[in-house]
Structure formats: C-alpha cells, structure tokens
Short mmCIF file of C-alpha atoms in Angstrom, two decimals:
data_model
loop_
_atom_site.label_atom_id
_atom_site.label_comp_id
_atom_site.label_asym_id
_atom_site.label_seq_id
_atom_site.Cartn_x
_atom_site.Cartn_y
_atom_site.Cartn_z
CA MET A 1 -57.34 41.98 -26.43
CA LYS A 2 -54.48 40.05 -28.36
CA ASP A 3 -52.33 39.95 -25.79
CA LEU A 4 -54.55 38.86 -23.22
CA ILE A 5 -55.65 35.80 -25.62
CA LEU A 6 -51.79 35.13 -26.27
CA ARG A 7 -51.28 34.97 -22.43
CA TYR A 8 -54.17 32.91 -21.94
CA ALA A 9 -52.82 30.33 -24.46
CA ALA A 10 -49.33 30.32 -23.01
CA ARG A 11 -50.94 29.31 -19.70
CA LEU A 12 -52.97 27.01 -20.98
CA TYR A 13 -50.21 25.28 -22.95
CA TYR A 14 -48.08 25.38 -19.55
CA TRP A 15 -50.73 23.66 -17.52
CA LYS A 16 -51.20 20.94 -20.36
CA ASN A 17 -47.60 20.47 -20.23
CA LEU A 18 -47.24 20.24 -16.57
CA ASN A 19 -50.25 17.68 -16.33
CA ASN A 20 -48.43 15.70 -19.04
CA ASN A 21 -45.29 15.74 -16.85
CA ILE A 22 -47.11 14.76 -13.64
CA GLY A 23 -48.63 11.89 -15.80
CA LYS A 24 -44.90 10.74 -16.71
CA ILE A 25 -43.65 11.15 -13.01
CA ASN A 26 -46.91 9.02 -12.04
CA SER A 27 -46.21 6.36 -14.53
CA TYR A 28 -42.58 6.43 -13.08
CA MET A 29 -43.77 6.18 -9.46
CA ASN A 30 -45.97 3.27 -10.58
CA SER A 31 -42.95 1.42 -12.00
CA LYS A 32 -41.20 -1.67 -10.88
CA ALA A 33 -38.24 -0.01 -9.79
CA PHE A 34 -40.09 2.45 -7.85
CA ALA A 35 -41.65 -0.31 -6.07
CA LEU A 36 -38.57 -1.94 -5.03
CA TYR A 37 -37.34 1.35 -3.53
CA LEU A 38 -40.33 1.43 -1.65
CA LYS A 39 -40.09 -1.75 -0.37
CA ASP A 40 -36.47 -0.92 0.61
CA PHE A 41 -37.65 2.24 2.28
CA ARG A 42 -40.02 0.49 4.36
CA SER A 43 -37.55 -2.01 5.38
CA GLU A 44 -35.37 0.51 6.36
CA LEU A 45 -38.01 2.18 8.51
CA ARG A 46 -38.13 -1.23 10.34
CA THR A 47 -34.79 -2.31 10.45
CA ARG A 48 -33.05 1.09 10.69
CA TYR A 49 -29.96 -1.05 9.38
CA ALA A 50 -28.34 1.60 7.47
CA VAL A 51 -29.81 4.90 9.02
CA ASN A 52 -28.56 4.20 12.60
CA SER A 53 -24.92 3.40 11.25
CA LEU A 54 -24.94 6.51 9.09
CA ALA A 55 -26.01 8.85 11.58
CA MET A 56 -23.69 7.27 14.26
CA PHE A 57 -20.76 7.46 12.05
CA ILE A 58 -21.40 11.07 10.96
CA ILE A 59 -21.62 12.18 14.59
CA VAL A 60 -18.39 10.21 15.51
CA ALA A 61 -16.22 11.51 12.50
CA ILE A 62 -17.42 15.06 12.99
CA SER A 63 -16.47 14.84 16.69
CA VAL A 64 -13.21 13.58 16.37
CA ILE A 65 -12.36 16.24 13.75
CA LEU A 66 -13.42 18.52 16.29
CA PHE A 67 -11.63 17.27 19.20
CA SER A 68 -8.45 16.76 17.36
CA ILE A 69 -8.51 20.56 15.85
CA GLY A 70 -9.41 21.85 19.47
CA ASN A 71 -8.82 25.87 19.54
CA GLU A 72 -6.63 25.97 16.37
CA LYS A 73 -7.38 27.41 13.36
CA ILE A 74 -7.15 25.38 10.23
CA PRO A 75 -6.56 26.45 6.54
CA GLU A 76 -9.78 26.79 4.55
CA SER A 77 -8.46 24.29 1.86
CA LEU A 78 -8.31 21.61 4.52
CA THR A 79 -11.81 22.06 5.69
CA GLY A 80 -13.03 21.35 2.24
CA GLY A 81 -10.93 18.16 2.02
CA LEU A 82 -11.87 16.97 5.86
CA PHE A 83 -15.60 17.69 4.49
CA TRP A 84 -15.04 15.08 1.83
CA VAL A 85 -13.19 12.77 4.11
CA VAL A 86 -16.56 12.64 6.27
CA ILE A 87 -18.65 11.98 3.29
CA PHE A 88 -16.57 9.16 1.93
CA PHE A 89 -16.13 7.18 5.31
CA SER A 90 -19.60 7.74 5.97
CA ALA A 91 -20.76 6.50 2.87
CA MET A 92 -18.35 3.40 3.33
CA SER A 93 -20.42 2.63 6.61
CA GLY A 94 -23.77 2.79 5.28
CA LEU A 95 -24.27 2.47 1.67
CA ALA A 96 -23.22 -1.23 1.27
CA ARG A 97 -26.73 -2.24 2.76
CA ALA A 98 -28.43 -1.99 -0.65
CA PHE A 99 -27.01 -5.17 -1.72
CA VAL A 100 -25.30 -6.75 1.46
CA SER A 101 -28.67 -7.20 3.46
CA GLU A 102 -30.15 -8.96 0.86
CA GLU A 103 -27.43 -11.52 0.54
CA GLU A 104 -27.13 -11.89 4.44
CA ARG A 105 -30.87 -12.44 4.80
CA GLY A 106 -30.72 -14.88 1.82
CA THR A 107 -33.29 -12.64 -0.10
CA SER A 108 -31.34 -11.91 -3.30
CA LEU A 109 -32.86 -15.38 -4.65
CA THR A 110 -36.18 -14.05 -3.98
CA LEU A 111 -35.33 -10.60 -5.72
CA GLN A 112 -34.14 -12.56 -8.84
CA LEU A 113 -37.41 -14.43 -8.91
CA ILE A 114 -39.59 -11.18 -9.21
CA ALA A 115 -37.57 -8.59 -11.05
CA SER A 116 -35.22 -8.16 -14.15
CA PRO A 117 -31.51 -7.20 -13.09
CA SER A 118 -32.10 -3.79 -14.52
CA THR A 119 -35.15 -3.39 -12.19
CA VAL A 120 -33.21 -4.54 -9.23
CA PHE A 121 -30.11 -2.13 -9.92
CA THR A 122 -32.40 0.90 -10.67
CA GLY A 123 -34.58 0.37 -7.36
CA LYS A 124 -31.10 0.21 -5.26
CA LEU A 125 -29.79 3.19 -7.24
CA LEU A 126 -32.92 5.19 -6.26
CA PHE A 127 -32.41 3.99 -2.57
CA ASN A 128 -28.74 4.84 -2.49
CA LEU A 129 -29.36 8.33 -4.12
CA ILE A 130 -31.96 9.26 -1.42
CA LEU A 131 -29.83 8.16 1.22
CA VAL A 132 -26.53 9.73 -0.09
CA PHE A 133 -28.55 13.16 -0.39
CA LEU A 134 -30.01 12.96 2.82
CA MET A 135 -26.59 11.92 4.53
CA ASN A 136 -24.79 14.58 2.82
CA ILE A 137 -27.13 17.27 3.26
CA VAL A 138 -26.98 16.60 7.10
CA ILE A 139 -23.12 16.37 6.95
CA ALA A 140 -23.21 20.02 5.14
CA ILE A 141 -25.46 21.59 7.53
CA LEU A 142 -23.42 20.30 10.86
CA TYR A 143 -20.18 21.13 8.90
CA SER A 144 -21.45 24.76 8.21
CA ALA A 145 -22.58 25.29 11.89
CA LEU A 146 -19.34 23.86 13.55
CA PHE A 147 -16.72 25.06 11.45
CA GLU A 148 -16.43 28.81 11.19
CA GLU A 149 -13.62 28.31 8.18
CA PHE A 150 -16.06 26.43 6.02
CA VAL A 151 -17.71 29.42 4.18
CA ILE A 152 -19.13 28.84 0.68
CA ARG A 153 -18.48 31.87 -1.43
CA SER A 154 -19.85 30.44 -4.73
CA PHE A 155 -23.19 28.91 -3.52
CA ALA A 156 -24.62 27.99 -7.22
CA LEU A 157 -21.00 26.31 -7.92
CA PHE A 158 -21.14 24.20 -4.56
CA LEU A 159 -24.87 23.30 -5.12
CA LEU A 160 -24.00 21.82 -8.42
CA THR A 161 -20.78 20.11 -7.28
CA PHE A 162 -22.74 18.69 -4.31
CA VAL A 163 -25.31 17.26 -6.87
CA LEU A 164 -23.03 15.84 -9.25
CA SER A 165 -20.72 14.35 -6.56
CA ASN A 166 -23.63 12.66 -4.71
CA ILE A 167 -24.81 11.06 -7.98
CA GLY A 168 -21.37 9.82 -8.79
CA LEU A 169 -20.95 8.27 -5.16
CA ALA A 170 -24.38 6.78 -5.15
CA VAL A 171 -23.91 5.15 -8.44
CA SER A 172 -20.20 3.84 -7.40
CA SER A 173 -21.30 2.94 -3.86
CA THR A 174 -24.33 0.63 -5.52
CA ILE A 175 -22.21 -1.03 -8.15
CA ILE A 176 -19.55 -1.72 -5.60
CA ALA A 177 -22.38 -3.01 -3.13
CA ALA A 178 -23.33 -5.33 -5.78
CA ILE A 179 -19.90 -6.77 -6.32
CA ILE A 180 -18.83 -7.18 -2.70
CA SER A 181 -22.11 -8.81 -1.57
CA LYS A 182 -20.95 -11.92 -3.52
CA ALA A 183 -17.74 -11.88 -1.67
CA GLY A 184 -16.91 -13.47 1.72
CA SER A 185 -15.40 -10.72 3.69
CA LYS A 186 -18.01 -7.97 2.71
CA GLY A 187 -16.79 -5.57 5.66
CA THR A 188 -13.40 -4.81 4.75
CA LEU A 189 -13.50 -5.40 1.23
CA TYR A 190 -16.14 -2.42 0.47
CA PRO A 191 -13.84 0.42 1.59
CA VAL A 192 -10.69 -1.21 -0.09
CA LEU A 193 -12.75 -1.59 -3.39
CA SER A 194 -14.36 1.85 -3.11
CA PHE A 195 -11.01 3.69 -2.75
CA PRO A 196 -9.65 3.52 -6.09
CA ILE A 197 -12.85 3.86 -7.57
CA LEU A 198 -13.89 6.76 -5.86
CA LEU A 199 -10.58 8.41 -5.73
CA PRO A 200 -11.11 10.60 -9.05
CA LEU A 201 -14.62 11.83 -7.70
CA ILE A 202 -13.04 12.41 -4.43
CA LEU A 203 -10.33 14.41 -5.67
CA THR A 204 -12.17 16.51 -8.13
CA SER A 205 -14.96 17.46 -5.53
CA VAL A 206 -12.09 18.44 -2.87
CA GLU A 207 -10.84 20.67 -5.61
CA LEU A 208 -14.08 21.89 -6.56
CA THR A 209 -14.98 22.79 -2.87
CA SER A 210 -11.66 24.64 -2.45
CA ASN A 211 -12.77 26.68 -5.39
CA CYS A 212 -16.33 27.40 -3.98
CA MET A 213 -14.82 28.29 -0.65
CA LEU A 214 -12.37 31.05 -2.78
CA GLY A 215 -15.64 32.22 -4.61
CA THR A 216 -14.09 31.21 -8.21
CA THR A 217 -16.57 31.59 -11.19
CA PHE A 218 -18.26 28.88 -12.88
CA ASP A 219 -15.87 29.38 -15.94
CA GLU A 220 -12.78 28.72 -14.02
CA SER A 221 -14.30 25.58 -12.58
CA LYS A 222 -15.97 23.89 -15.89
CA VAL A 223 -13.29 21.72 -16.63
CA LEU A 224 -13.61 20.08 -13.00
CA LEU A 225 -17.37 20.10 -13.44
CA ALA A 226 -17.02 18.27 -16.65
CA VAL A 227 -14.71 15.45 -15.12
CA ILE A 228 -17.46 14.83 -12.36
CA LEU A 229 -19.91 14.66 -15.40
CA CYS A 230 -18.04 12.28 -17.50
CA TYR A 231 -17.42 10.01 -14.21
CA ASP A 232 -21.52 10.21 -13.54
CA VAL A 233 -22.03 9.03 -16.77
CA ILE A 234 -19.36 6.61 -17.33
CA MET A 235 -20.11 4.81 -14.08
CA LEU A 236 -23.76 5.04 -14.71
CA THR A 237 -23.27 3.31 -18.49
CA ALA A 238 -20.78 0.61 -16.76
CA SER A 239 -22.84 -0.31 -14.00
CA TYR A 240 -25.95 -1.20 -16.15
CA MET A 241 -23.82 -3.12 -18.31
CA LEU A 242 -21.86 -4.94 -15.55
CA PHE A 243 -24.92 -5.31 -13.51
CA ASP A 244 -26.15 -8.45 -15.28
CA PHE A 245 -22.81 -10.55 -15.11
CA ILE A 246 -22.58 -9.48 -11.04
CA TRP A 247 -26.42 -10.24 -10.29
CA LYS A 248 -26.66 -13.85 -11.43
CA ASP A 249 -24.05 -16.54 -10.54
CA MET B 1 -50.37 -29.54 -25.67
CA SER B 2 -49.42 -26.64 -23.59
CA ASP B 3 -48.56 -23.15 -24.80
CA TYR B 4 -45.65 -23.36 -22.96
CA ILE B 5 -42.42 -25.47 -24.06
CA LEU B 6 -39.32 -26.20 -21.94
CA LYS B 7 -36.32 -27.74 -23.50
CA ALA B 8 -32.79 -28.77 -22.46
CA ASP B 9 -30.02 -28.95 -25.09
CA SER B 10 -26.87 -30.81 -23.80
CA VAL B 11 -26.71 -29.11 -20.49
CA ALA B 12 -23.93 -29.64 -18.19
CA LYS B 13 -22.61 -28.15 -15.01
CA ASN B 14 -19.20 -28.13 -13.31
CA PHE B 15 -17.89 -26.46 -10.07
CA GLY B 16 -14.43 -25.84 -10.97
CA ARG B 17 -13.08 -29.39 -11.97
CA ARG B 18 -15.93 -31.21 -10.30
CA LEU B 19 -18.60 -32.51 -12.86
CA ILE B 20 -22.08 -32.20 -11.48
CA PHE B 21 -23.87 -33.49 -14.50
CA ARG B 22 -23.73 -33.46 -18.24
CA GLY B 23 -25.68 -34.33 -21.56
CA ILE B 24 -28.94 -33.57 -19.95
CA ASN B 25 -31.42 -33.30 -22.94
CA PHE B 26 -35.43 -32.92 -22.33
CA GLU B 27 -38.38 -31.36 -23.86
CA PHE B 28 -41.55 -30.67 -21.67
CA SER B 29 -44.29 -29.69 -24.14
CA GLU B 30 -47.39 -31.15 -22.61
CA ASN B 31 -48.96 -29.99 -19.11
CA GLY B 32 -47.90 -32.24 -16.28
CA VAL B 33 -45.94 -33.31 -13.35
CA TYR B 34 -42.26 -33.92 -14.15
CA GLY B 35 -39.57 -35.19 -11.65
CA ILE B 36 -35.81 -34.73 -11.13
CA SER B 37 -34.44 -37.19 -8.63
CA GLY B 38 -31.25 -38.31 -7.61
CA PRO B 39 -29.30 -38.86 -4.31
CA ASN B 40 -27.86 -35.69 -2.19
CA GLY B 41 -25.36 -33.79 -4.15
CA SER B 42 -26.41 -35.23 -7.32
CA GLY B 43 -27.50 -31.54 -8.77
CA LYS B 44 -31.33 -31.34 -8.19
CA SER B 45 -31.10 -28.09 -6.81
CA THR B 46 -28.45 -27.12 -9.54
CA LEU B 47 -30.70 -27.91 -12.53
CA VAL B 48 -33.87 -26.40 -11.06
CA LYS B 49 -31.79 -23.31 -10.81
CA ILE B 50 -30.25 -23.57 -14.00
CA ILE B 51 -34.03 -24.12 -15.44
CA ALA B 52 -35.27 -21.05 -13.59
CA GLY B 53 -32.29 -18.86 -14.83
CA LEU B 54 -30.93 -18.36 -11.62
CA SER B 55 -27.75 -19.85 -12.43
CA SER B 56 -26.13 -20.41 -15.99
CA PRO B 57 -25.01 -23.87 -17.25
CA SER B 58 -21.50 -24.82 -17.96
CA GLU B 59 -22.57 -26.17 -21.32
CA GLY B 60 -25.76 -26.49 -23.21
CA LYS B 61 -28.92 -24.28 -23.24
CA ILE B 62 -32.20 -24.17 -21.77
CA THR B 63 -35.14 -22.77 -23.83
CA HIS B 64 -38.27 -21.63 -22.65
CA ILE B 65 -40.93 -20.95 -25.18
CA HIS B 66 -44.35 -19.52 -24.79
CA ASN B 67 -46.68 -19.27 -27.72
CA ASN B 68 -44.21 -20.19 -29.90
CA ASN B 69 -42.02 -17.02 -28.96
CA GLU B 70 -38.61 -17.43 -27.15
CA ILE B 71 -38.51 -16.02 -23.59
CA ILE B 72 -35.70 -13.57 -23.25
CA SER B 73 -34.18 -13.87 -19.80
CA GLU B 74 -34.76 -10.51 -18.63
CA LYS B 75 -38.67 -11.47 -18.66
CA LEU B 76 -38.35 -15.00 -17.64
CA HIS B 77 -39.24 -14.39 -13.95
CA ASN B 78 -42.79 -13.36 -15.00
CA TYR B 79 -43.62 -16.90 -16.16
CA ILE B 80 -42.02 -18.87 -13.37
CA GLY B 81 -43.15 -19.97 -10.00
CA PHE B 82 -40.29 -21.17 -7.91
CA VAL B 83 -40.27 -23.03 -4.32
CA SER B 84 -37.22 -24.33 -2.54
CA PRO B 85 -35.96 -24.64 0.91
CA TYR B 86 -33.18 -21.53 0.28
CA LEU B 87 -35.81 -19.25 -0.95
CA VAL B 88 -36.35 -16.63 1.94
CA LEU B 89 -39.09 -13.83 2.07
CA TYR B 90 -38.79 -10.62 3.88
CA GLU B 91 -39.15 -11.37 7.57
CA GLU B 92 -39.70 -8.15 8.74
CA PHE B 93 -42.97 -7.68 6.70
CA SER B 94 -46.24 -9.52 7.13
CA ALA B 95 -47.29 -12.11 4.71
CA TRP B 96 -49.88 -9.57 3.11
CA GLU B 97 -47.21 -7.07 2.68
CA ASN B 98 -44.73 -9.48 1.41
CA LEU B 99 -47.42 -10.62 -1.52
CA GLU B 100 -48.26 -6.84 -2.19
CA PHE B 101 -44.70 -5.94 -2.68
CA PHE B 102 -44.15 -8.78 -4.96
CA ALA B 103 -46.89 -7.82 -7.04
CA HIS B 104 -45.91 -4.32 -7.30
CA ILE B 105 -42.40 -5.16 -8.16
CA ARG B 106 -43.60 -7.79 -10.79
CA ASP B 107 -45.81 -4.86 -11.90
CA VAL B 108 -48.94 -7.42 -11.87
CA THR B 109 -52.39 -6.64 -10.51
CA PHE B 110 -52.64 -7.28 -6.59
CA ASN B 111 -55.59 -9.97 -7.21
CA LYS B 112 -56.87 -9.69 -3.55
CA GLY B 113 -59.45 -12.59 -4.23
CA LYS B 114 -56.68 -15.09 -5.47
CA ILE B 115 -54.54 -14.35 -2.78
CA GLU B 116 -57.15 -14.65 0.01
CA THR B 117 -58.17 -18.23 -1.91
CA LEU B 118 -54.27 -19.26 -1.54
CA LEU B 119 -53.84 -18.09 1.92
CA ASN B 120 -56.93 -20.19 3.02
CA ASP B 121 -55.77 -23.04 0.69
CA PHE B 122 -52.43 -23.10 2.76
CA LEU B 123 -53.95 -22.38 5.99
CA LEU B 124 -52.19 -18.96 6.33
CA TYR B 125 -55.40 -16.41 6.13
CA GLU B 126 -55.74 -15.89 10.01
CA ARG B 127 -51.96 -14.69 10.44
CA ARG B 128 -51.73 -12.98 7.08
CA ASP B 129 -51.11 -9.77 8.97
CA ASP B 130 -48.49 -11.33 11.19
CA LEU B 131 -44.81 -10.87 10.44
CA VAL B 132 -43.14 -13.71 8.55
CA LYS B 133 -40.20 -13.96 11.25
CA THR B 134 -43.04 -15.08 13.94
CA TYR B 135 -44.02 -18.07 11.64
CA SER B 136 -42.88 -21.52 12.06
CA SER B 137 -40.67 -23.40 9.37
CA GLY B 138 -43.56 -25.15 8.12
CA MET B 139 -45.65 -21.99 7.71
CA LYS B 140 -42.97 -20.34 5.96
CA GLN B 141 -42.72 -23.20 3.34
CA ARG B 142 -46.60 -23.04 2.87
CA MET B 143 -45.87 -19.16 2.25
CA LYS B 144 -43.47 -19.87 -0.44
CA PHE B 145 -46.15 -21.80 -2.28
CA ILE B 146 -48.22 -18.77 -2.16
CA PHE B 147 -45.61 -16.63 -3.59
CA ALA B 148 -44.99 -18.90 -6.32
CA LEU B 149 -48.33 -19.41 -7.46
CA MET B 150 -49.69 -15.89 -6.69
CA HIS B 151 -49.01 -14.51 -10.51
CA SER B 152 -50.34 -17.57 -12.27
CA PRO B 153 -47.19 -18.68 -13.62
CA ASN B 154 -46.73 -21.08 -16.68
CA LEU B 155 -44.09 -22.96 -15.14
CA VAL B 156 -43.75 -24.22 -11.72
CA ILE B 157 -40.76 -25.50 -10.13
CA LEU B 158 -40.84 -27.19 -6.76
CA ASP B 159 -37.61 -27.85 -5.03
CA GLU B 160 -38.07 -30.20 -2.18
CA PRO B 161 -41.60 -29.03 -2.20
CA THR B 162 -42.63 -30.92 1.11
CA SER B 163 -39.67 -30.11 3.30
CA ASN B 164 -40.53 -28.95 6.70
CA LEU B 165 -44.39 -29.59 6.31
CA ASP B 166 -46.28 -31.98 8.39
CA GLU B 167 -49.22 -34.55 6.83
CA GLU B 168 -51.70 -32.00 6.48
CA GLY B 169 -49.59 -29.76 4.70
CA LYS B 170 -48.21 -32.25 2.59
CA ASN B 171 -51.73 -33.39 1.46
CA THR B 172 -52.44 -29.61 0.57
CA VAL B 173 -49.28 -29.42 -1.36
CA TYR B 174 -50.34 -32.65 -3.28
CA LYS B 175 -53.62 -31.47 -4.27
CA ILE B 176 -52.09 -27.95 -5.38
CA VAL B 177 -49.39 -29.71 -7.62
CA GLU B 178 -52.22 -32.19 -9.18
CA ARG B 179 -54.17 -29.14 -9.92
CA GLU B 180 -51.25 -27.06 -11.18
CA GLY B 181 -50.16 -30.13 -13.35
CA LYS B 182 -53.38 -30.11 -15.40
CA GLU B 183 -53.09 -26.48 -16.26
CA ASN B 184 -49.26 -25.89 -16.62
CA ILE B 185 -45.75 -27.41 -16.46
CA VAL B 186 -44.95 -28.51 -12.98
CA ILE B 187 -41.48 -29.76 -12.15
CA VAL B 188 -40.65 -31.52 -8.79
CA ALA B 189 -37.26 -32.05 -7.40
CA SER B 190 -37.06 -34.45 -4.63
CA ASN B 191 -36.01 -37.44 -3.08
CA GLU B 192 -39.22 -38.45 -1.34
CA ARG B 193 -41.16 -41.03 -2.74
CA SER B 194 -44.48 -39.61 -2.18
CA ASP B 195 -43.37 -36.59 -4.00
CA LEU B 196 -41.98 -38.19 -7.00
CA ALA B 197 -45.37 -40.57 -7.19
CA LEU B 198 -47.02 -37.39 -8.37
CA CYS B 199 -44.79 -37.25 -11.55
CA GLY B 200 -45.25 -38.57 -14.96
CA GLU B 201 -41.89 -38.73 -15.91
CA THR B 202 -38.89 -38.33 -13.70
CA ILE B 203 -35.05 -37.46 -14.81
CA LEU B 204 -32.65 -39.42 -12.81
CA LEU B 205 -29.46 -37.46 -12.39
CA GLU B 206 -27.27 -40.56 -11.43
CA LYS B 207 -27.36 -41.23 -15.41
CA PHE B 208 -25.68 -37.88 -16.33
CA LYS B 209 -22.55 -37.83 -14.42
CA GLN B 210 -20.19 -39.68 -16.63
#
C-alpha cells in the first residue's frame, strides 16, 4: 500500500512538472523571437529563397564528389573530411539569407522599428538553427546511403558531435550574415569571412567524425568535445554582445 | 502637458568629414505637431532616424522620457510610430498578415477593431488580404501609416508623409496628423508647405550647418 502511494505521488509530481515545462515552452513559443522566427519560416515557404539554393547545392556537391571518385575506394578518414566540406559549403550557400534578404528587400529598418536587437538575433538564430539541422540531417542520410566507406561505429559520439557542431555552425553563420549584410559585396564576403571563423569548428568536427568512424570512446574524445562546446559558448556570447553594434548604423 | 518628453542636447551628425548639422537643441513636452524642414540633403531624414534611435548622433544625445522615466534604447521601438519613403513592408505577405506579424513580434495585442478602423480610414480595408507587392506606391504609403499607428505610439515620426499620395490620401493623412497631434507628439519632416502648415513649431535645418 505504501509503495502504491509513493508511486502515485511520484507520478503526480512528474505530471505537475511536465505541465510546468509545457507552460514554459508555451510562453517561449509566444515570445517575440519565436514570432520573428515564424515570420521568417512563412516567408521562406513563400519565397523558397534559402531552401532551393541549399537543396541544389547539396545535390551538386555530393554528385561532384561521387563522379570524381568513380569506382575508386577512398580512405575512411577522407570520407569524414569530405562530409564536413559539403556541410561547410552548403551552409555558405544558404545561411546568409537570414539578414541579407532583409537588407536586400529594405525591410531591415522595419525590423528595427518593431523589435529590439536581441529579439532580432534570437529569431534569426532560431531560423538558422532549424535550417542547419534539417540541411545536415539530409546530408548525413544522403552521405550514408551513397558512400559505403562512411560507417559510424560510435553513434552516440557522432550524435553529440553533430548537435554541438550544428549549434556552432548556426551561431557563427548568423552573426557573420549580420556583419556582411551591411557590406557592399555580400556574396563573396560571406565564405571569405566565414572560413577563419569556422576553421576551428570544422577541424575539430572532422577529427571527431574520424573518431566516430574508428569507434573510439567518449573518454578518448572528451577534449575535442570540450573544444566544440567552448567554441559554441564563446560564439554565442560574443554574438549577443556584438549584435547591437552591427545592427544599428 | 504630455506624459512624453523628447529632448535633444547639442545633437550633431557628420558623414566622414562632411558636416550634416550640429548644435541642435530642443525639448518637446507638449502634445502637438512639430516640423523639421530644410532643402534636399539638409539632413531631415538623418535627424528623424536619430530621434527614432535608428542611427546614432556623432555628438550630443536624444532623450526620450515617458512618465518621468527615461526610455532605454532596447524598448524605444514600442513608443514610436514611424513613416518614411525608405520604410519597406514584407511584400510576400498581405496587409493583414504584415500587421499580425508586427503585433506578435512587438508582443502587443492584435486589436482587430483598431486595425479594421485604420484600414477603413486609409481606404485599404477591401484590399487587406491582397499581397503588398500588388499594391500601388500610394497604397503602400497609406499602409505605412497603419503600421505606424497600430500600436498606439506616444511619439509619431513622419518623414515626407505625403509622398506618393493623391489629394484624397493627403487629406486623410492631414486629418490623422491633426487628430494624433492632440493626443501625442507628432514630428513631420518635409519640404511641402501644406505638410508644414500643420506644425506649430518648426526646426529649420539650414540654421545648424555651421
């Protein structure tokens, strides 16, 4: 009987907490940043500005690699590197849209008049995070299907690497997009400016992907994981601190 | 006496070595319509952008006070309604969708009654569900007024408010400006005599070139 009461109390506590958490999620969903994200999402559905260019780039990049390899066998370490090359250049082709499209259409001023800089950055970051995750999931599925050598032996480690790297990629791409949207030659400046900023992230991610393919344990890769985690935290903090200055004239 | 005070202390703006204006001082504490005038290139748009917090002055400071509390720049957008020729709305959305998004992003209640009244005032009610890209330049200009007034701002800034408008549109704008001037502080930046005729006090920017 005592066990039954305790179990019932535990379940009640669980549901109460769950309801509180749902309430928190709802209040977040109602927030200004989420409204801005929804605006961008619906705008993307209508204009297909980023999705089309990302999809085309992913298909073209993977096809070029497949054609250039032909029937040859490539080393596993090279497959992991090429995986991140496709991700880097795909990100360069579509993620700048978050701010560049606002600047090109002349709607930046409108955004400045309806939201604070932190709201704008959070909304745009949310949009880029979802776009990066969707893009990289598609790349990972295509890559696994088309390259026999791309075999992940430590799946949990790969998942963690994938999540942390995607967060870093989205944060860096968003702040770089904000910087270049104010510049004249936007198209060429984006990959040029992104390369040095994303280099530590890409190099660490390539190393970690190789470890995943070799089947190494978490303990052996924890230093590299800490590097990516630090990169994410530093980029996120620096971005929020810098954005005010970038956003206003 | 208004619950909103707008103060400028020795405001100056340079673009590189080129001086646009300097030494601008004013304090608007009464409800009413105030004008900013000057020839092309005198810095009317630059000054209204500085007042709205969209651009920083090279020297001096603009202070916004509401109910005796200084408004921080993060919150300033909630107090300001802004109309200008270089303001662009989202053309892939309808007028109604644009206004809904703006209300949600501002985190203010989407007051359907007020929006419908504004759409009727500016003769856009019948076209509210059409995409903004299908609007004429005059309709887009009228739409900007709805955007500026939908959240009941304390300070309304109108940069060249009657550009692209026909006589009927101008008359509607003048009526709204007079009405808003009784309840809030309205700033009109223009060269048009008919626009400036509404203003009680006007700042002539030519005087601030030296």
